[in-house]
Short mmCIF file of C-alpha atoms in Angstrom, two decimals:
data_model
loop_
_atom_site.label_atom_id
_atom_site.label_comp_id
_atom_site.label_asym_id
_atom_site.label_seq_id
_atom_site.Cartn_x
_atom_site.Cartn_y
_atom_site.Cartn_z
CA UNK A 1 -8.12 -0.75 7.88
CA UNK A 2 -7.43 2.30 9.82
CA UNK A 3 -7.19 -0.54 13.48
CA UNK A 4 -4.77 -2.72 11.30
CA UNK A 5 -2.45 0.51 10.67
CA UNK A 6 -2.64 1.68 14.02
CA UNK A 7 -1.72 -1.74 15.89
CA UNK A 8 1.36 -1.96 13.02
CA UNK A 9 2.48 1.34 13.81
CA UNK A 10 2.54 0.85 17.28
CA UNK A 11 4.83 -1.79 16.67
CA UNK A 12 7.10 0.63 15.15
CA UNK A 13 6.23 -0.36 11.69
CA UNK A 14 5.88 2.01 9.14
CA UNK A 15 2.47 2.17 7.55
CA UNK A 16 0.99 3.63 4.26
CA UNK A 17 -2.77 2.96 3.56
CA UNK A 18 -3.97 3.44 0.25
CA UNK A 19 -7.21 3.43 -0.21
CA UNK A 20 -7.57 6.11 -3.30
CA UNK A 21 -6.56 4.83 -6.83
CA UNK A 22 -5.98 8.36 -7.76
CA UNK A 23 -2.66 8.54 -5.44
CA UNK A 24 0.92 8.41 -7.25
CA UNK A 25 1.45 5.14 -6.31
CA UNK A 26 5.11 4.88 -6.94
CA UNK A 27 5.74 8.52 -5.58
CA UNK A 28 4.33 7.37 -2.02
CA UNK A 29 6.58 4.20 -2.21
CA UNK A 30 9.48 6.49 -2.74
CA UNK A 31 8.89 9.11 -0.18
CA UNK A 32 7.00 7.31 2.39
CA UNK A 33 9.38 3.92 2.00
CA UNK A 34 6.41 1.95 4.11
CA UNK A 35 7.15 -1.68 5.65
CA UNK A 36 4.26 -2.62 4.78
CA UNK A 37 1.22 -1.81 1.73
CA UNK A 38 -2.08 -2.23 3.05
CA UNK A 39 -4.53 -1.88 0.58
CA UNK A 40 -8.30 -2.21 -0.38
CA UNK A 41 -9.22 -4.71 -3.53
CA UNK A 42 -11.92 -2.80 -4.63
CA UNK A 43 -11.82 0.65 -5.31
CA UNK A 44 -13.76 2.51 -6.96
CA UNK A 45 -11.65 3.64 -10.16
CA UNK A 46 -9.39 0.82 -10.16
CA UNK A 47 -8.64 -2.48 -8.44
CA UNK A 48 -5.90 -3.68 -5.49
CA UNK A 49 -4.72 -6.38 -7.56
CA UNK A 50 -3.64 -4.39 -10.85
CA UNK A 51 -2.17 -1.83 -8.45
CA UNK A 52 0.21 -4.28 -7.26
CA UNK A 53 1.01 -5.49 -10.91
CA UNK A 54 1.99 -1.90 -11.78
CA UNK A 55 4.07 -2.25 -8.68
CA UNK A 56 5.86 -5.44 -9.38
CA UNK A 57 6.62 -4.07 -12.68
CA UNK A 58 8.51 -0.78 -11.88
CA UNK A 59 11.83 -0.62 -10.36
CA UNK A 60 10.36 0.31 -6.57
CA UNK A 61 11.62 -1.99 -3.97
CA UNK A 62 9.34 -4.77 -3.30
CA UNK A 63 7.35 -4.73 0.09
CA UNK A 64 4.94 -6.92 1.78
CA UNK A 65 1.10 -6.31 1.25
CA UNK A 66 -2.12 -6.74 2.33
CA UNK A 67 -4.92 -6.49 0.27
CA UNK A 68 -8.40 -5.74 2.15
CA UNK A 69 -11.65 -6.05 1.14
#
């Protein structure tokens, strides 16, 4: 995970890796405004995929993803 962020940002791409379920999800969309979500599936409190739905649902801007197991 932590490779895959590094090689994006030095492409000049800006990077947010979430990897804690506990994190304000839509906060760190707002502030961080990331080109890309890179996130695990399974975490241990929660799960990738309903984190996305919650996502989808709010008014954030959509952004591309990629979901890690």
């Amino acid at each position: 995970r932590m490779l895959l962020k590094t090689l994006l940002e030095l492409d000049q791409h800006r990077v947010t890796v979430l990897a804690d379920p506990s994190q304000d999800i839509q906060k760190i969309m707002l502030d961080a405004r990331p080109d890309i979500l890179i996130m695990d599936v399974n975490l241990r409190h929660s799960n990738g995929i309903e984190i996305l739905k919650s996502i989808r649902a709010s008014q954030l801007p959509w952004k591309p993803y990629i979901l890690m197991t």
